[in-house]
Amino acid sequence: MFATIPMYHAPHWSSPSGSRPSLFKHFYAWLAIMSALLGALLFAPGLAQATSLSLLTIDGTPTSTTADFRITLLDANGTGFWLVQPAGDPAPTPITISLSGNSGPMVMGTPFTGQLTGLTPGTDYMLYFIASDGSIISNIASVAFTTGVPVLTALTASGITATGASFSITSDASATGYWLVRLASDPAPTPIDISLGGNSGPMTMGTPFTRSVAGLTPSTNYVLYFIASQSGATSSVASAPFTTLALSAGAATAVPTLNEWALALLAAWLAALTFWRKRGQA
């Protein structure tokens, strides 16, 4: 006889009412609800996508202390936020950029321009920019740039006398000024020669820097050389030729003639002879 083997029956779930809803029906219902919510979030007005920015660019050539930039918000009106920092610093987060204190209103499709000020000459920087339409924030746009060296106005010599002169010059950046005076016939000095010449002074951005030179020779051709340097960034050499004046007749030093020398020697000899005669008689 064969043993009776019990049959296996799959477990089942019963609802209180005795119905048997399918587990798959629950899953598909949940999936439909989540898809609807996700679609609403993605395609609802004002929440479509992150706002889009054009390429962030630097306009023109940066000066020693400033740089101009340009960017456009492409698909909405909003507010732009920007932050500039040395190129070696860690990249900021959107929150850091928004808290930088630099912001301005942006109109969709209209270029937004701004100017960065207070920069250090000859320095590598990174500019970071984000935009927000009030509900979402764009991706971070960035651009690298380098500030220029100090730029000097025309160097002018004035108040020229027989033994000295004054000069004036202006820099577009606060820096240290160095100057050197050489004979016009001497070779032009290098910036290092000028910086080691022993003459220097602090310059304030946009303020005329004036100094005087003395101890010069009358009726002589000279050239004044000048540079400005800040944080290792050095300007081009500025120069100004000038000629000292001749000595006036009243200021000229009298040079004894041969007859005057002879008379002076004779007077000295007679005085000495008289002295020794009187001493011998005593």
mmCIF file of C-alpha atoms in Angstrom:
data_model
loop_
_atom_site.group_PDB
_atom_site.id
_atom_site.type_symbol
_atom_site.label_atom_id
_atom_site.label_comp_id
_atom_site.label_asym_id
_atom_site.label_seq_id
_atom_site.Cartn_x
_atom_site.Cartn_y
_atom_site.Cartn_z
ATOM 1 C CA MET A 1 0.000 0.000 0.000
ATOM 2 C CA PHE A 2 1.117 3.485 -0.653
ATOM 3 C CA ALA A 3 1.316 6.090 2.077
ATOM 4 C CA THR A 4 -0.902 9.076 1.680
ATOM 5 C CA ILE A 5 1.115 12.268 1.096
ATOM 6 C CA PRO A 6 -0.629 15.456 2.239
ATOM 7 C CA MET A 7 -0.996 18.138 -0.429
ATOM 8 C CA TYR A 8 0.651 21.591 0.092
ATOM 9 C CA HIS A 9 -1.675 24.575 -0.083
ATOM 10 C CA ALA A 10 -0.317 28.107 -0.526
ATOM 11 C CA PRO A 11 -1.208 30.455 2.336
ATOM 12 C CA HIS A 12 -3.824 33.097 1.715
ATOM 13 C CA TRP A 13 -4.969 36.284 3.377
ATOM 14 C CA SER A 14 -8.514 37.095 4.222
ATOM 15 C CA SER A 15 -10.068 40.471 4.746
ATOM 16 C CA PRO A 16 -12.656 40.933 7.453
ATOM 17 C CA SER A 17 -15.315 40.833 4.788
ATOM 18 C CA GLY A 18 -13.961 37.613 3.422
ATOM 19 C CA SER A 19 -12.655 39.202 0.152
ATOM 20 C CA ARG A 20 -9.134 38.494 -1.104
ATOM 21 C CA PRO A 21 -7.469 41.629 -2.570
ATOM 22 C CA SER A 22 -4.316 40.995 -4.522
ATOM 23 C CA LEU A 23 -0.961 42.189 -3.173
ATOM 24 C CA PHE A 24 -0.062 43.319 -6.667
ATOM 25 C CA LYS A 25 -3.104 45.579 -6.795
ATOM 26 C CA HIS A 26 -1.851 47.383 -3.664
ATOM 27 C CA PHE A 27 1.615 47.801 -5.197
ATOM 28 C CA TYR A 28 0.336 49.249 -8.476
ATOM 29 C CA ALA A 29 -1.995 51.616 -6.637
ATOM 30 C CA TRP A 30 0.935 52.914 -4.526
ATOM 31 C CA LEU A 31 3.081 53.287 -7.662
ATOM 32 C CA ALA A 32 0.364 55.299 -9.423
ATOM 33 C CA ILE A 33 0.011 57.674 -6.470
ATOM 34 C CA MET A 34 3.773 58.280 -6.224
ATOM 35 C CA SER A 35 4.051 58.862 -9.985
ATOM 36 C CA ALA A 36 1.301 61.470 -9.826
ATOM 37 C CA LEU A 37 3.020 63.276 -6.934
ATOM 38 C CA LEU A 38 6.365 63.200 -8.682
ATOM 39 C CA GLY A 39 4.867 64.583 -11.870
ATOM 40 C CA ALA A 40 3.205 67.386 -9.961
ATOM 41 C CA LEU A 41 6.510 68.341 -8.376
ATOM 42 C CA LEU A 42 8.412 68.273 -11.644
ATOM 43 C CA PHE A 43 5.933 70.065 -13.861
ATOM 44 C CA ALA A 44 4.031 72.425 -11.561
ATOM 45 C CA PRO A 45 4.360 76.122 -12.593
ATOM 46 C CA GLY A 46 7.331 77.874 -10.958
ATOM 47 C CA LEU A 47 8.898 74.559 -9.929
ATOM 48 C CA ALA A 48 9.733 73.162 -13.313
ATOM 49 C CA GLN A 49 13.520 72.928 -13.148
ATOM 50 C CA ALA A 50 16.520 74.717 -11.713
ATOM 51 C CA THR A 51 16.765 78.174 -13.257
ATOM 52 C CA SER A 52 19.238 78.278 -16.148
ATOM 53 C CA LEU A 53 22.157 80.699 -16.431
ATOM 54 C CA SER A 54 24.194 81.707 -19.437
ATOM 55 C CA LEU A 55 27.966 81.499 -19.438
ATOM 56 C CA LEU A 56 29.536 83.712 -16.763
ATOM 57 C CA THR A 57 32.154 85.982 -18.363
ATOM 58 C CA ILE A 58 34.598 88.730 -17.387
ATOM 59 C CA ASP A 59 34.103 91.854 -19.509
ATOM 60 C CA GLY A 60 37.281 93.367 -20.878
ATOM 61 C CA THR A 61 40.585 93.192 -19.040
ATOM 62 C CA PRO A 62 40.604 93.419 -15.235
ATOM 63 C CA THR A 63 42.444 96.387 -13.768
ATOM 64 C CA SER A 64 44.764 96.075 -10.782
ATOM 65 C CA THR A 65 41.842 96.356 -8.345
ATOM 66 C CA THR A 66 38.588 95.814 -10.313
ATOM 67 C CA ALA A 67 36.893 93.411 -12.731
ATOM 68 C CA ASP A 68 33.552 93.591 -14.598
ATOM 69 C CA PHE A 69 31.369 90.517 -15.163
ATOM 70 C CA ARG A 70 28.277 89.566 -17.195
ATOM 71 C CA ILE A 71 25.686 86.756 -16.972
ATOM 72 C CA THR A 72 22.054 86.186 -18.055
ATOM 73 C CA LEU A 73 19.154 84.387 -16.384
ATOM 74 C CA LEU A 74 17.519 82.514 -19.256
ATOM 75 C CA ASP A 75 14.135 81.224 -18.103
ATOM 76 C CA ALA A 76 12.769 83.371 -15.265
ATOM 77 C CA ASN A 77 13.076 86.627 -13.375
ATOM 78 C CA GLY A 78 15.004 86.307 -10.148
ATOM 79 C CA THR A 79 17.840 87.467 -7.934
ATOM 80 C CA GLY A 80 21.532 86.948 -8.600
ATOM 81 C CA PHE A 81 24.116 86.310 -5.887
ATOM 82 C CA TRP A 82 27.882 86.318 -6.343
ATOM 83 C CA LEU A 83 31.086 85.781 -4.416
ATOM 84 C CA VAL A 84 34.711 86.379 -5.408
ATOM 85 C CA GLN A 85 37.623 84.756 -3.596
ATOM 86 C CA PRO A 86 41.294 83.856 -4.212
ATOM 87 C CA ALA A 87 41.649 81.016 -6.681
ATOM 88 C CA GLY A 88 43.275 78.712 -4.133
ATOM 89 C CA ASP A 89 40.363 78.800 -1.667
ATOM 90 C CA PRO A 90 37.825 75.929 -1.509
ATOM 91 C CA ALA A 91 34.794 76.355 -3.780
ATOM 92 C CA PRO A 92 31.792 77.782 -1.875
ATOM 93 C CA THR A 93 28.347 76.215 -1.508
ATOM 94 C CA PRO A 94 25.202 77.937 -2.832
ATOM 95 C CA ILE A 95 24.333 78.947 0.731
ATOM 96 C CA THR A 96 27.758 80.576 1.189
ATOM 97 C CA ILE A 97 27.307 82.509 -2.049
ATOM 98 C CA SER A 98 23.810 83.680 -1.108
ATOM 99 C CA LEU A 99 25.108 84.951 2.253
ATOM 100 C CA SER A 100 28.018 86.894 0.711
ATOM 101 C CA GLY A 101 26.104 90.185 0.742
ATOM 102 C CA ASN A 102 26.385 90.650 -3.033
ATOM 103 C CA SER A 103 23.061 90.435 -4.877
ATOM 104 C CA GLY A 104 20.904 92.144 -7.478
ATOM 105 C CA PRO A 105 17.642 91.721 -9.419
ATOM 106 C CA MET A 106 17.771 89.821 -12.712
ATOM 107 C CA VAL A 107 15.328 90.108 -15.632
ATOM 108 C CA MET A 108 14.833 87.028 -17.798
ATOM 109 C CA GLY A 109 16.902 87.257 -20.974
ATOM 110 C CA THR A 110 18.563 90.545 -20.028
ATOM 111 C CA PRO A 111 22.333 90.510 -19.337
ATOM 112 C CA PHE A 112 23.153 91.187 -15.691
ATOM 113 C CA THR A 113 26.402 93.098 -15.185
ATOM 114 C CA GLY A 114 28.381 93.957 -12.091
ATOM 115 C CA GLN A 115 31.779 95.182 -10.965
ATOM 116 C CA LEU A 116 34.123 93.623 -8.430
ATOM 117 C CA THR A 117 36.191 96.162 -6.485
ATOM 118 C CA GLY A 118 38.833 96.198 -3.766
ATOM 119 C CA LEU A 119 40.874 93.433 -5.394
ATOM 120 C CA THR A 120 44.619 92.935 -4.980
ATOM 121 C CA PRO A 121 46.899 93.613 -7.987
ATOM 122 C CA GLY A 122 48.407 90.629 -9.771
ATOM 123 C CA THR A 123 46.184 88.053 -8.022
ATOM 124 C CA ASP A 124 44.321 84.987 -9.342
ATOM 125 C CA TYR A 125 40.622 84.962 -8.408
ATOM 126 C CA MET A 126 37.490 82.838 -8.896
ATOM 127 C CA LEU A 127 34.041 84.412 -9.283
ATOM 128 C CA TYR A 128 31.025 82.273 -8.320
ATOM 129 C CA PHE A 129 27.407 83.092 -9.230
ATOM 130 C CA ILE A 130 23.954 81.633 -8.551
ATOM 131 C CA ALA A 131 20.405 82.813 -9.292
ATOM 132 C CA SER A 132 17.068 82.118 -7.618
ATOM 133 C CA ASP A 133 13.506 82.766 -8.733
ATOM 134 C CA GLY A 134 12.275 82.659 -5.135
ATOM 135 C CA SER A 135 11.645 78.932 -4.948
ATOM 136 C CA ILE A 136 14.601 77.194 -6.582
ATOM 137 C CA ILE A 137 18.305 77.933 -7.043
ATOM 138 C CA SER A 138 20.396 77.546 -10.190
ATOM 139 C CA ASN A 139 23.563 75.571 -10.492
ATOM 140 C CA ILE A 140 26.764 77.463 -9.642
ATOM 141 C CA ALA A 141 28.410 79.332 -12.519
ATOM 142 C CA SER A 142 32.085 80.264 -12.147
ATOM 143 C CA VAL A 143 34.917 81.974 -13.996
ATOM 144 C CA ALA A 144 38.615 82.504 -13.247
ATOM 145 C CA PHE A 145 40.472 85.777 -13.805
ATOM 146 C CA THR A 146 43.656 87.594 -12.800
ATOM 147 C CA THR A 147 43.947 91.240 -11.823
ATOM 148 C CA GLY A 148 46.497 93.434 -13.547
ATOM 149 C CA VAL A 149 49.533 95.298 -12.214
ATOM 150 C CA PRO A 150 49.287 98.902 -10.944
ATOM 151 C CA VAL A 151 48.921 101.467 -13.745
ATOM 152 C CA LEU A 152 50.645 104.839 -13.391
ATOM 153 C CA THR A 153 49.607 108.168 -14.853
ATOM 154 C CA ALA A 154 52.157 110.369 -16.631
ATOM 155 C CA LEU A 155 55.131 111.209 -14.433
ATOM 156 C CA THR A 156 55.814 114.951 -14.419
ATOM 157 C CA ALA A 157 58.765 116.940 -13.082
ATOM 158 C CA SER A 158 58.210 120.486 -11.812
ATOM 159 C CA GLY A 159 59.740 123.114 -9.555
ATOM 160 C CA ILE A 160 63.121 122.530 -11.150
ATOM 161 C CA THR A 161 66.029 124.460 -9.629
ATOM 162 C CA ALA A 162 69.795 124.372 -10.099
ATOM 163 C CA THR A 163 70.159 121.543 -7.570
ATOM 164 C CA GLY A 164 66.739 119.885 -7.261
ATOM 165 C CA ALA A 165 63.260 119.183 -8.638
ATOM 166 C CA SER A 166 59.808 117.984 -7.588
ATOM 167 C CA PHE A 167 57.651 115.353 -9.261
ATOM 168 C CA SER A 168 54.082 114.027 -9.205
ATOM 169 C CA ILE A 169 52.500 110.718 -10.261
ATOM 170 C CA THR A 170 49.266 108.774 -9.578
ATOM 171 C CA SER A 171 48.540 105.027 -9.346
ATOM 172 C CA ASP A 172 45.225 103.246 -9.897
ATOM 173 C CA ALA A 173 45.969 101.057 -6.861
ATOM 174 C CA SER A 174 47.304 101.618 -3.375
ATOM 175 C CA ALA A 175 50.927 100.531 -3.588
ATOM 176 C CA THR A 176 54.497 101.407 -2.673
ATOM 177 C CA GLY A 177 56.238 103.857 -4.988
ATOM 178 C CA TYR A 178 59.978 103.700 -5.760
ATOM 179 C CA TRP A 179 62.015 106.286 -7.658
ATOM 180 C CA LEU A 180 65.546 106.867 -8.861
ATOM 181 C CA VAL A 181 67.311 109.802 -10.576
ATOM 182 C CA ARG A 182 70.116 109.165 -13.042
ATOM 183 C CA LEU A 183 72.129 111.190 -15.509
ATOM 184 C CA ALA A 184 70.477 111.183 -18.911
ATOM 185 C CA SER A 185 73.627 109.661 -20.378
ATOM 186 C CA ASP A 186 73.490 106.644 -18.033
ATOM 187 C CA PRO A 187 71.726 103.371 -19.016
ATOM 188 C CA ALA A 188 68.069 103.107 -17.992
ATOM 189 C CA PRO A 189 67.653 101.143 -14.743
ATOM 190 C CA THR A 190 65.616 97.953 -14.308
ATOM 191 C CA PRO A 191 62.658 97.806 -11.898
ATOM 192 C CA ILE A 192 64.931 96.012 -9.422
ATOM 193 C CA ASP A 193 67.501 98.825 -9.696
ATOM 194 C CA ILE A 194 64.765 101.362 -8.964
ATOM 195 C CA SER A 195 63.378 99.422 -5.998
ATOM 196 C CA LEU A 196 66.870 99.182 -4.498
ATOM 197 C CA GLY A 197 67.602 102.879 -5.035
ATOM 198 C CA GLY A 198 66.676 103.778 -1.459
ATOM 199 C CA ASN A 199 63.741 106.070 -2.288
ATOM 200 C CA SER A 200 60.228 104.815 -1.546
ATOM 201 C CA GLY A 201 56.880 105.876 -0.102
ATOM 202 C CA PRO A 202 53.264 104.699 0.281
ATOM 203 C CA MET A 203 50.819 105.567 -2.507
ATOM 204 C CA THR A 204 47.034 105.890 -2.126
ATOM 205 C CA MET A 205 44.846 104.818 -5.046
ATOM 206 C CA GLY A 206 43.876 107.803 -7.187
ATOM 207 C CA THR A 207 45.751 110.339 -5.046
ATOM 208 C CA PRO A 208 48.709 112.264 -6.560
ATOM 209 C CA PHE A 209 52.017 111.158 -5.061
ATOM 210 C CA THR A 210 54.531 114.043 -4.836
ATOM 211 C CA ARG A 211 58.143 114.105 -3.710
ATOM 212 C CA SER A 212 61.325 116.179 -4.204
ATOM 213 C CA VAL A 213 64.877 115.263 -5.184
ATOM 214 C CA ALA A 214 67.933 117.305 -4.162
ATOM 215 C CA GLY A 215 71.714 117.363 -4.400
ATOM 216 C CA LEU A 216 71.769 117.641 -8.185
ATOM 217 C CA THR A 217 74.335 119.419 -10.339
ATOM 218 C CA PRO A 218 73.405 122.702 -12.093
ATOM 219 C CA SER A 219 72.862 122.717 -15.862
ATOM 220 C CA THR A 220 72.725 118.923 -16.050
ATOM 221 C CA ASN A 221 70.394 116.570 -17.928
ATOM 222 C CA TYR A 222 68.702 113.954 -15.727
ATOM 223 C CA VAL A 223 65.979 111.312 -15.985
ATOM 224 C CA LEU A 224 63.636 110.419 -13.141
ATOM 225 C CA TYR A 225 62.447 106.786 -13.070
ATOM 226 C CA PHE A 226 59.449 105.510 -11.068
ATOM 227 C CA ILE A 227 57.619 102.220 -10.391
ATOM 228 C CA ALA A 228 54.745 101.134 -8.116
ATOM 229 C CA SER A 229 54.511 97.683 -6.570
ATOM 230 C CA GLN A 230 51.851 95.864 -4.543
ATOM 231 C CA SER A 231 51.820 92.194 -3.463
ATOM 232 C CA GLY A 232 54.538 91.325 -5.957
ATOM 233 C CA ALA A 233 52.750 93.012 -8.871
ATOM 234 C CA THR A 234 54.932 95.781 -10.291
ATOM 235 C CA SER A 235 53.944 98.486 -12.744
ATOM 236 C CA SER A 236 55.770 99.406 -15.895
ATOM 237 C CA VAL A 237 58.587 101.921 -15.461
ATOM 238 C CA ALA A 238 57.520 105.551 -15.803
ATOM 239 C CA SER A 239 60.186 108.143 -16.640
ATOM 240 C CA ALA A 240 60.515 111.895 -16.985
ATOM 241 C CA PRO A 241 63.608 113.727 -18.323
ATOM 242 C CA PHE A 242 64.495 117.170 -16.975
ATOM 243 C CA THR A 243 67.419 119.597 -16.864
ATOM 244 C CA THR A 244 68.536 121.498 -13.801
ATOM 245 C CA LEU A 245 68.940 125.250 -14.062
ATOM 246 C CA ALA A 246 72.221 127.143 -14.273
ATOM 247 C CA LEU A 247 73.466 128.958 -11.194
ATOM 248 C CA SER A 248 72.492 132.618 -11.119
ATOM 249 C CA ALA A 249 75.227 135.287 -11.051
ATOM 250 C CA GLY A 250 74.526 136.119 -7.425
ATOM 251 C CA ALA A 251 74.658 132.502 -6.397
ATOM 252 C CA ALA A 252 77.835 131.689 -8.316
ATOM 253 C CA THR A 253 80.883 130.813 -6.265
ATOM 254 C CA ALA A 254 83.754 133.354 -6.831
ATOM 255 C CA VAL A 255 86.894 131.768 -8.243
ATOM 256 C CA PRO A 256 90.166 133.702 -7.422
ATOM 257 C CA THR A 257 92.213 134.884 -10.410
ATOM 258 C CA LEU A 258 95.980 134.397 -10.715
ATOM 259 C CA ASN A 259 96.683 138.013 -9.686
ATOM 260 C CA GLU A 260 94.477 137.613 -6.631
ATOM 261 C CA TRP A 261 96.370 134.492 -5.638
ATOM 262 C CA ALA A 262 99.710 136.303 -6.099
ATOM 263 C CA LEU A 263 98.581 139.269 -4.015
ATOM 264 C CA ALA A 264 97.303 136.951 -1.290
ATOM 265 C CA LEU A 265 100.626 135.086 -1.145
ATOM 266 C CA LEU A 266 102.581 138.352 -1.053
ATOM 267 C CA ALA A 267 100.462 139.669 1.791
ATOM 268 C CA ALA A 268 100.959 136.466 3.723
ATOM 269 C CA TRP A 269 104.745 136.603 3.162
ATOM 270 C CA LEU A 270 104.968 140.229 4.326
ATOM 271 C CA ALA A 271 102.900 139.439 7.423
ATOM 272 C CA ALA A 272 105.196 136.530 8.306
ATOM 273 C CA LEU A 273 108.334 138.671 7.735
ATOM 274 C CA THR A 274 107.000 141.422 9.972
ATOM 275 C CA PHE A 275 106.181 138.906 12.671
ATOM 276 C CA TRP A 276 109.684 137.420 12.746
ATOM 277 C CA ARG A 277 111.370 140.845 12.707
ATOM 278 C CA LYS A 278 109.404 142.002 15.700
ATOM 279 C CA ARG A 279 110.216 138.774 17.499
ATOM 280 C CA GLY A 280 113.940 139.186 16.770
ATOM 281 C CA GLN A 281 113.950 142.762 18.110
ATOM 282 C CA ALA A 282 112.281 141.562 21.309
#
